[in-house]
PDB file of C-alpha atoms in Angstrom:
ATOM      1  CA  MET C 293      -3.802  16.807 -13.174  1.00 67.00           C
ATOM      2  CA  ARG C 294      -5.584  16.957  -9.869  1.00 83.00           C
ATOM      3  CA  TRP C 295      -6.788  14.037  -7.912  1.00 92.00           C
ATOM      4  CA  PRO C 296      -9.541  13.984  -5.151  1.00 92.00           C
ATOM      5  CA  GLU C 297      -7.991  14.274  -1.681  1.00 92.00           C
ATOM      6  CA  PRO C 298      -9.165  12.420   1.121  1.00 91.00           C
ATOM      7  CA  PRO C 299     -11.003  14.259   3.953  1.00 90.00           C
ATOM      8  CA  ARG C 300      -8.754  15.002   7.062  1.00 86.00           C
ATOM      9  CA  GLY C 301      -9.811  12.639  10.065  1.00 87.00           C
ATOM     10  CA  ALA C 302      -9.838   9.036   8.443  1.00 92.00           C
ATOM     11  CA  VAL C 303      -6.406   6.912   9.090  1.00 95.00           C
ATOM     12  CA  LEU C 304      -5.652   5.972   5.270  1.00 97.00           C
ATOM     13  CA  LEU C 305      -3.329   2.981   5.229  1.00 97.00           C
ATOM     14  CA  ALA C 306      -1.943   2.288   1.903  1.00 98.00           C
ATOM     15  CA  ILE C 307      -0.721  -1.203   0.287  1.00 97.00           C
ATOM     16  CA  VAL C 308       1.659  -0.969  -2.597  1.00 96.00           C
ATOM     17  CA  GLY C 309       4.176  -3.363  -4.492  1.00 94.00           C
ATOM     18  CA  ALA C 310       5.081  -5.248  -7.369  1.00 91.00           C
ATOM     19  CA  GLU C 311       2.506  -7.639  -8.916  1.00 87.00           C
ATOM     20  CA  SER C 312       1.912 -10.985  -7.665  1.00 84.00           C
ATOM     21  CA  THR C 313       2.886  -9.673  -3.927  1.00 90.00           C
ATOM     22  CA  GLY C 314      -0.601 -10.237  -2.031  1.00 88.00           C
ATOM     23  CA  LYS C 315      -1.703  -6.740  -2.132  1.00 93.00           C
ATOM     24  CA  SER C 316      -5.505  -7.428  -2.702  1.00 92.00           C
ATOM     25  CA  THR C 317      -5.401 -10.485  -0.305  1.00 94.00           C
ATOM     26  CA  LEU C 318      -3.475  -8.477   2.342  1.00 96.00           C
ATOM     27  CA  ALA C 319      -5.770  -5.300   2.111  1.00 96.00           C
ATOM     28  CA  ALA C 320      -9.078  -7.298   2.737  1.00 96.00           C
ATOM     29  CA  ALA C 321      -7.395  -9.259   5.355  1.00 95.00           C
ATOM     30  CA  LEU C 322      -5.941  -6.472   7.159  1.00 96.00           C
ATOM     31  CA  ALA C 323      -9.142  -4.226   7.170  1.00 96.00           C
ATOM     32  CA  GLN C 324     -10.962  -7.162   8.629  1.00 94.00           C
ATOM     33  CA  ARG C 325      -8.402  -7.860  11.418  1.00 93.00           C
ATOM     34  CA  LEU C 326      -8.622  -4.470  12.335  1.00 92.00           C
ATOM     35  CA  VAL C 327     -12.197  -4.457  12.458  1.00 90.00           C
ATOM     36  CA  ASP C 328     -11.944  -7.355  14.886  1.00 87.00           C
ATOM     37  CA  ASP C 329      -9.145  -5.796  16.931  1.00 84.00           C
ATOM     38  CA  THR C 330     -10.044  -2.141  17.245  1.00 83.00           C
ATOM     39  CA  GLY C 331     -13.866  -2.171  16.561  1.00 82.00           C
ATOM     40  CA  LEU C 332     -13.317   0.944  14.569  1.00 87.00           C
ATOM     41  CA  ALA C 333     -15.316   1.433  11.289  1.00 91.00           C
ATOM     42  CA  CYS C 334     -12.723   0.236   8.621  1.00 94.00           C
ATOM     43  CA  THR C 335     -12.823  -0.834   4.880  1.00 96.00           C
ATOM     44  CA  HIS C 336     -10.654  -1.583   2.135  1.00 96.00           C
ATOM     45  CA  VAL C 337     -10.767  -0.117  -1.380  1.00 97.00           C
ATOM     46  CA  ALA C 338      -9.963  -2.342  -4.340  1.00 96.00           C
ATOM     47  CA  GLU C 339      -7.682  -1.858  -7.124  1.00 95.00           C
ATOM     48  CA  VAL C 340      -9.570   0.384  -9.901  1.00 96.00           C
ATOM     49  CA  LEU C 341      -7.048  -1.067 -12.621  1.00 93.00           C
ATOM     50  CA  ARG C 342      -8.200  -4.675 -12.073  1.00 90.00           C
ATOM     51  CA  GLU C 343     -11.781  -3.621 -12.673  1.00 93.00           C
ATOM     52  CA  TRP C 344     -10.903  -1.469 -15.339  1.00 93.00           C
ATOM     53  CA  CYS C 345      -8.897  -4.315 -17.319  1.00 91.00           C
ATOM     54  CA  ASP C 346     -11.781  -6.852 -16.565  1.00 90.00           C
ATOM     55  CA  ARG C 347     -14.139  -4.217 -18.198  1.00 93.00           C
ATOM     56  CA  GLU C 348     -12.127  -3.024 -20.942  1.00 93.00           C
ATOM     57  CA  GLY C 349     -10.598  -6.333 -21.919  1.00 92.00           C
ATOM     58  CA  ARG C 350      -6.935  -4.742 -22.269  1.00 91.00           C
ATOM     59  CA  THR C 351      -4.647  -2.624 -20.337  1.00 90.00           C
ATOM     60  CA  PRO C 352      -4.750   0.926 -20.299  1.00 94.00           C
ATOM     61  CA  ARG C 353      -2.874   3.351 -22.949  1.00 95.00           C
ATOM     62  CA  GLN C 354      -0.873   6.314 -22.013  1.00 96.00           C
ATOM     63  CA  HIS C 355      -3.508   8.822 -22.240  1.00 96.00           C
ATOM     64  CA  GLU C 356      -6.048   6.689 -19.945  1.00 96.00           C
ATOM     65  CA  GLN C 357      -3.604   6.530 -16.951  1.00 96.00           C
ATOM     66  CA  ASP C 358      -4.584   9.636 -15.534  1.00 96.00           C
ATOM     67  CA  GLY C 359      -8.045   8.909 -15.474  1.00 96.00           C
ATOM     68  CA  ILE C 360      -7.382   5.466 -13.457  1.00 96.00           C
ATOM     69  CA  ALA C 361      -5.149   7.323 -10.818  1.00 97.00           C
ATOM     70  CA  ALA C 362      -8.082   9.946 -10.405  1.00 97.00           C
ATOM     71  CA  GLU C 363     -10.885   7.168  -9.962  1.00 97.00           C
ATOM     72  CA  GLN C 364      -8.716   5.430  -7.670  1.00 97.00           C
ATOM     73  CA  ALA C 365      -8.181   8.689  -5.570  1.00 97.00           C
ATOM     74  CA  ARG C 366     -11.912   9.554  -5.852  1.00 97.00           C
ATOM     75  CA  ARG C 367     -12.821   6.219  -4.129  1.00 97.00           C
ATOM     76  CA  LEU C 368     -10.446   6.268  -1.442  1.00 97.00           C
ATOM     77  CA  ALA C 369     -11.595   9.919  -0.540  1.00 97.00           C
ATOM     78  CA  GLU C 370     -15.063   8.594  -0.486  1.00 97.00           C
ATOM     79  CA  ALA C 371     -14.317   5.824   1.804  1.00 97.00           C
ATOM     80  CA  CYS C 372     -12.188   8.116   3.977  1.00 96.00           C
ATOM     81  CA  SER C 373     -15.293  10.265   4.684  1.00 95.00           C
ATOM     82  CA  SER C 374     -17.257   7.641   6.230  1.00 95.00           C
ATOM     83  CA  HIS C 375     -14.791   5.278   7.888  1.00 95.00           C
ATOM     84  CA  ALA C 376     -12.152   5.713  10.741  1.00 93.00           C
ATOM     85  CA  VAL C 377      -9.588   3.324   8.927  1.00 95.00           C
ATOM     86  CA  VAL C 378      -9.275   2.779   5.232  1.00 97.00           C
ATOM     87  CA  VAL C 379      -7.131   0.394   3.639  1.00 98.00           C
ATOM     88  CA  ALA C 380      -6.064   1.156  -0.039  1.00 97.00           C
ATOM     89  CA  ASP C 381      -5.509  -1.740  -2.301  1.00 96.00           C
ATOM     90  CA  THR C 382      -2.766   0.577  -4.447  1.00 94.00           C
ATOM     91  CA  THR C 383      -3.126   4.337  -4.753  1.00 97.00           C
ATOM     92  CA  PRO C 384      -2.319   6.585  -7.632  1.00 97.00           C
ATOM     93  CA  LEU C 385       1.333   6.120  -6.678  1.00 97.00           C
ATOM     94  CA  MET C 386       1.218   2.667  -8.274  1.00 95.00           C
ATOM     95  CA  THR C 387      -0.419   3.947 -11.349  1.00 96.00           C
ATOM     96  CA  ALA C 388       2.476   6.346 -11.483  1.00 96.00           C
ATOM     97  CA  VAL C 389       4.978   3.704 -11.220  1.00 96.00           C
ATOM     98  CA  TYR C 390       3.510   1.537 -13.995  1.00 93.00           C
ATOM     99  CA  HIS C 391       2.950   4.743 -16.354  1.00 95.00           C
ATOM    100  CA  HIS C 392       6.862   4.840 -16.021  1.00 94.00           C
ATOM    101  CA  GLN C 393       7.492   0.939 -16.326  1.00 91.00           C
ATOM    102  CA  VAL C 394       5.373   0.654 -19.591  1.00 92.00           C
ATOM    103  CA  PHE C 395       5.559   3.989 -21.087  1.00 95.00           C
ATOM    104  CA  GLY C 396       8.664   5.277 -19.939  1.00 95.00           C
ATOM    105  CA  ASP C 397       6.842   8.544 -18.567  1.00 96.00           C
ATOM    106  CA  ASP C 398       7.382   9.998 -15.230  1.00 96.00           C
ATOM    107  CA  THR C 399       5.022  12.757 -15.114  1.00 96.00           C
ATOM    108  CA  LEU C 400       2.645  11.377 -13.029  1.00 97.00           C
ATOM    109  CA  ASP C 401       5.461  10.788 -10.170  1.00 97.00           C
ATOM    110  CA  ALA C 402       5.187  14.266  -8.675  1.00 96.00           C
ATOM    111  CA  PRO C 403       1.453  14.308  -8.120  1.00 96.00           C
ATOM    112  CA  ALA C 404       1.503  10.767  -7.136  1.00 97.00           C
ATOM    113  CA  GLN C 405       4.002  11.510  -4.363  1.00 97.00           C
ATOM    114  CA  ALA C 406       2.262  14.545  -3.410  1.00 96.00           C
ATOM    115  CA  TRP C 407      -1.380  12.541  -3.269  1.00 97.00           C
ATOM    116  CA  GLN C 408       0.644   9.891  -0.913  1.00 97.00           C
ATOM    117  CA  THR C 409       1.508  12.431   1.794  1.00 96.00           C
ATOM    118  CA  HIS C 410      -2.184  11.770   2.872  1.00 96.00           C
ATOM    119  CA  CYS C 411      -1.405   8.249   3.810  1.00 96.00           C
ATOM    120  CA  ALA C 412      -0.576   7.830   7.621  1.00 95.00           C
ATOM    121  CA  LEU C 413       1.621   4.701   6.155  1.00 96.00           C
ATOM    122  CA  THR C 414       2.432   2.817   3.268  1.00 97.00           C
ATOM    123  CA  LEU C 415       2.825  -0.938   3.357  1.00 97.00           C
ATOM    124  CA  LEU C 416       5.327  -2.294   0.877  1.00 97.00           C
ATOM    125  CA  THR C 417       4.853  -5.808  -0.103  1.00 94.00           C
ATOM    126  CA  ALA C 418       7.951  -7.802  -0.335  1.00 93.00           C
ATOM    127  CA  LEU C 419       9.148  -9.966  -3.306  1.00 91.00           C
ATOM    128  CA  ASP C 420       9.260 -13.141  -1.184  1.00 85.00           C
ATOM    129  CA  LEU C 421       5.815 -14.453  -2.694  1.00 81.00           C
ATOM    130  CA  PRO C 422       6.249 -16.758  -5.661  1.00 79.00           C
ATOM    131  CA  TRP C 423       4.946 -15.068  -9.089  1.00 74.00           C
ATOM    132  CA  GLN C 424       1.717 -16.168 -10.567  1.00 75.00           C
ATOM    133  CA  ALA C 425      -0.103 -15.466 -13.534  1.00 67.00           C
ATOM    134  CA  ASP C 426      -3.393 -13.418 -13.535  1.00 63.00           C
ATOM    135  CA  GLY C 427      -4.415 -12.428 -17.082  1.00 57.00           C
ATOM    136  CA  LEU C 428      -3.713  -8.860 -17.986  1.00 51.00           C
ATOM    137  CA  GLN C 429      -2.942  -7.880 -14.637  1.00 56.00           C
ATOM    138  CA  ARG C 430       0.561  -9.348 -14.645  1.00 53.00           C
ATOM    139  CA  ASP C 431       3.678  -8.857 -17.097  1.00 62.00           C
ATOM    140  CA  GLY C 432       5.811 -11.592 -15.601  1.00 66.00           C
ATOM    141  CA  PRO C 433       8.177 -12.024 -12.793  1.00 73.00           C
ATOM    142  CA  GLN C 434      11.009  -9.971 -14.293  1.00 79.00           C
ATOM    143  CA  VAL C 435       9.077  -6.519 -13.903  1.00 82.00           C
ATOM    144  CA  ARG C 436       8.964  -7.307 -10.129  1.00 89.00           C
ATOM    145  CA  ALA C 437      12.265  -6.116  -9.272  1.00 91.00           C
ATOM    146  CA  PRO C 438      12.282  -3.069 -11.308  1.00 92.00           C
ATOM    147  CA  VAL C 439       8.955  -1.821  -9.773  1.00 93.00           C
ATOM    148  CA  ASP C 440       9.798  -2.613  -6.214  1.00 93.00           C
ATOM    149  CA  ALA C 441      13.190  -0.542  -6.699  1.00 94.00           C
ATOM    150  CA  ARG C 442      10.966   2.357  -8.265  1.00 94.00           C
ATOM    151  CA  LEU C 443       8.385   2.300  -5.551  1.00 95.00           C
ATOM    152  CA  ARG C 444      11.358   2.677  -2.954  1.00 95.00           C
ATOM    153  CA  ARG C 445      12.908   5.392  -4.594  1.00 95.00           C
ATOM    154  CA  LEU C 446       9.798   7.299  -5.097  1.00 96.00           C
ATOM    155  CA  LEU C 447       8.852   6.668  -1.218  1.00 96.00           C
ATOM    156  CA  VAL C 448      12.127   7.624  -0.104  1.00 95.00           C
ATOM    157  CA  GLY C 449      12.857  10.292  -2.398  1.00 94.00           C
ATOM    158  CA  ALA C 450       9.502  12.098  -0.805  1.00 95.00           C
ATOM    159  CA  GLY C 451      10.334  11.069   2.672  1.00 95.00           C
ATOM    160  CA  LEU C 452       7.173   9.145   2.740  1.00 95.00           C
ATOM    161  CA  PRO C 453       6.730   6.823   5.692  1.00 93.00           C
ATOM    162  CA  PHE C 454       6.521   2.932   4.830  1.00 95.00           C
ATOM    163  CA  ALA C 455       7.087  -0.383   6.136  1.00 95.00           C
ATOM    164  CA  VAL C 456       8.089  -3.639   4.415  1.00 95.00           C
ATOM    165  CA  VAL C 457       5.660  -6.392   4.766  1.00 94.00           C
ATOM    166  CA  ARG C 458       7.031 -10.003   4.414  1.00 92.00           C
ATOM    167  CA  GLY C 459       6.096 -13.700   4.997  1.00 91.00           C
ATOM    168  CA  SER C 460       3.397 -15.865   3.538  1.00 84.00           C
ATOM    169  CA  GLY C 461      -0.174 -16.202   4.826  1.00 84.00           C
ATOM    170  CA  ARG C 462      -0.833 -15.483   8.445  1.00 90.00           C
ATOM    171  CA  GLU C 463       2.751 -14.240   8.846  1.00 92.00           C
ATOM    172  CA  ARG C 464       2.231 -11.466   6.168  1.00 93.00           C
ATOM    173  CA  LEU C 465      -0.809 -10.198   7.803  1.00 95.00           C
ATOM    174  CA  GLU C 466       0.903 -10.439  11.351  1.00 94.00           C
ATOM    175  CA  SER C 467       3.702  -8.258   9.715  1.00 94.00           C
ATOM    176  CA  ALA C 468       1.012  -5.596   8.512  1.00 95.00           C
ATOM    177  CA  VAL C 469      -0.472  -5.581  11.683  1.00 93.00           C
ATOM    178  CA  ASP C 470       2.625  -4.900  13.742  1.00 92.00           C
ATOM    179  CA  ALA C 471       3.521  -2.053  11.306  1.00 94.00           C
ATOM    180  CA  VAL C 472       0.221  -0.270  11.908  1.00 93.00           C
ATOM    181  CA  ALA C 473      -0.497  -1.098  15.424  1.00 90.00           C
ATOM    182  CA  PRO C 474       1.576   1.497  16.770  1.00 87.00           C
ATOM    183  CA  LEU C 475       0.115   4.152  14.743  1.00 85.00           C
ATOM    184  CA  LEU C 476      -3.577   3.232  15.517  1.00 84.00           C
ATOM    185  CA  ARG C 477      -2.521   3.103  19.152  1.00 78.00           C
ATOM    186  CA  ALA C 478      -1.177   6.572  19.190  1.00 64.00           C
ATOM    187  CA  ARG C 479      -4.720   7.767  17.829  1.00 61.00           C
ATOM    188  CA  ARG C 480      -6.619   6.005  20.230  1.00 58.00           C
ATOM    189  CA  THR C 481      -9.551   7.801  22.222  1.00 50.00           C
ATOM    190  CA  PRO C 482      -8.684   8.084  25.931  1.00 49.00           C
ATOM    191  CA  GLY C 483     -10.678   6.044  28.183  1.00 44.00           C
ATOM    192  CA  ARG C 484     -11.755   3.494  25.402  1.00 47.00           C
ATOM    193  CA  GLY C 485     -10.802  -0.088  25.346  1.00 45.00           C
ATOM    194  CA  LEU C 486     -10.830  -0.506  21.642  1.00 47.00           C
ATOM    195  CA  PHE C 487      -7.260  -1.013  21.165  1.00 53.00           C
ATOM    196  CA  SER C 488      -6.860  -3.422  24.111  1.00 55.00           C
ATOM    197  CA  ARG C 489      -5.925  -6.357  21.998  1.00 55.00           C
ATOM    198  CA  LEU C 490      -3.235  -4.293  19.962  1.00 58.00           C
ATOM    199  CA  ASP C 491      -1.900  -3.115  23.178  1.00 59.00           C
ATOM    200  CA  GLU C 492      -1.445  -6.824  24.343  1.00 58.00           C
ATOM    201  CA  ARG C 493       0.178  -8.080  21.068  1.00 54.00           C
ATOM    202  CA  ASP C 494       2.692  -5.192  21.382  1.00 52.00           C
ATOM    203  CA  ALA C 495       3.477  -5.688  25.100  1.00 53.00           C
ATOM    204  CA  GLY C 496       5.224  -9.112  24.735  1.00 48.00           C
ATOM    205  CA  PRO C 497       8.087 -10.464  27.021  1.00 45.00           C
ATOM    206  CA  ALA C 498      10.441  -7.424  28.698  1.00 41.00           C
ATOM    207  CA  GLY C 499      13.261  -6.719  26.521  1.00 36.00           C
ATOM    208  CA  ARG C 500      12.227  -8.651  23.584  1.00 37.00           C
ATOM    209  CA  ALA C 501      14.648  -8.288  20.465  1.00 36.00           C
ATOM    210  CA  TRP C 502      13.477  -7.938  16.910  1.00 37.00           C
ATOM    211  CA  ARG C 503      15.204  -9.934  14.111  1.00 39.00           C
ATOM    212  CA  CYS C 504      16.676  -7.373  11.548  1.00 43.00           C
ATOM    213  CA  GLU C 505      14.843  -9.080   8.640  1.00 43.00           C
ATOM    214  CA  HIS C 506      11.546  -8.582  10.188  1.00 43.00           C
ATOM    215  CA  CYS C 507      11.969  -5.165  11.307  1.00 48.00           C
ATOM    216  CA  ASP C 508       9.081  -2.472  10.612  1.00 46.00           C
ATOM    217  CA  ASP C 509      11.213   0.619  11.050  1.00 49.00           C
ATOM    218  CA  PRO C 510      11.359   2.453   7.620  1.00 47.00           C
ATOM    219  CA  ALA C 511      14.370   4.167   8.758  1.00 49.00           C
ATOM    220  CA  CYS C 512      16.083   1.093   9.479  1.00 55.00           C
ATOM    221  CA  GLU C 513      14.824  -0.293   6.063  1.00 51.00           C
ATOM    222  CA  HIS C 514      16.273   2.706   4.294  1.00 46.00           C
ATOM    223  CA  ALA C 515      19.807   2.346   5.849  1.00 42.00           C
ATOM    224  CA  LEU C 516      19.616  -1.449   5.165  1.00 43.00           C
ATOM    225  CA  ARG C 517      18.953  -0.824   1.386  1.00 44.00           C
ATOM    226  CA  GLN C 518      21.326   2.131   0.958  1.00 40.00           C
ATOM    227  CA  LEU C 519      18.491   3.782  -0.820  1.00 41.00           C
ATOM    228  CA  ALA C 520      18.853   7.036  -2.781  1.00 39.00           C
ATOM    229  CA  PRO C 521      16.903   8.818  -5.969  1.00 40.00           C
ATOM    230  CA  ARG C 522      18.472   8.079  -9.148  1.00 39.00           C
TER     231      ARG C 522
END
């Protein structure tokens, strides 16, 4: 399988996570926030699976999963060709995780991990929001922990940078902005003032200490969870 790869230049931010953890809401809010805070051309790309299920009136069969991943990749590549920053409401990595969860098939894992390397940062939504039903899109609260665990194993196993996003409402958005601000600030154009608000939010009081449960450092997160591929 070969999925379209995003062109170089755009900053691709991926949001992944178990069902009912606020991925779609966060993707739209984060994209708008980055437009407001940086002035850069930023957009978000919606989840293809949701559209597919709404159109077909069912969930995908095993042989249809690769096509869904390919379409997700194609739309992200297209967005990256015309925007400076793209926020992905899931990537082929989520398709791979559900491919294994539902069908016990891990053949999409390796290509999905390889594709995920094109993402500058992956935001993993924590399981701290209450589960809510959403038709064909959701299987139940019992699948969230296994999906979260597999996502972490795939990300860590491939050495992919990620940050965990926690909190509800505005707090969740602020957690995401905290995670991506250093990355965007590092890519700013010298002499441009587009990142002034991001710089101000990170300056803070001298010597401010971060609370561990809100840490955005992937290395710290990995050590905390003592993750290892299984």
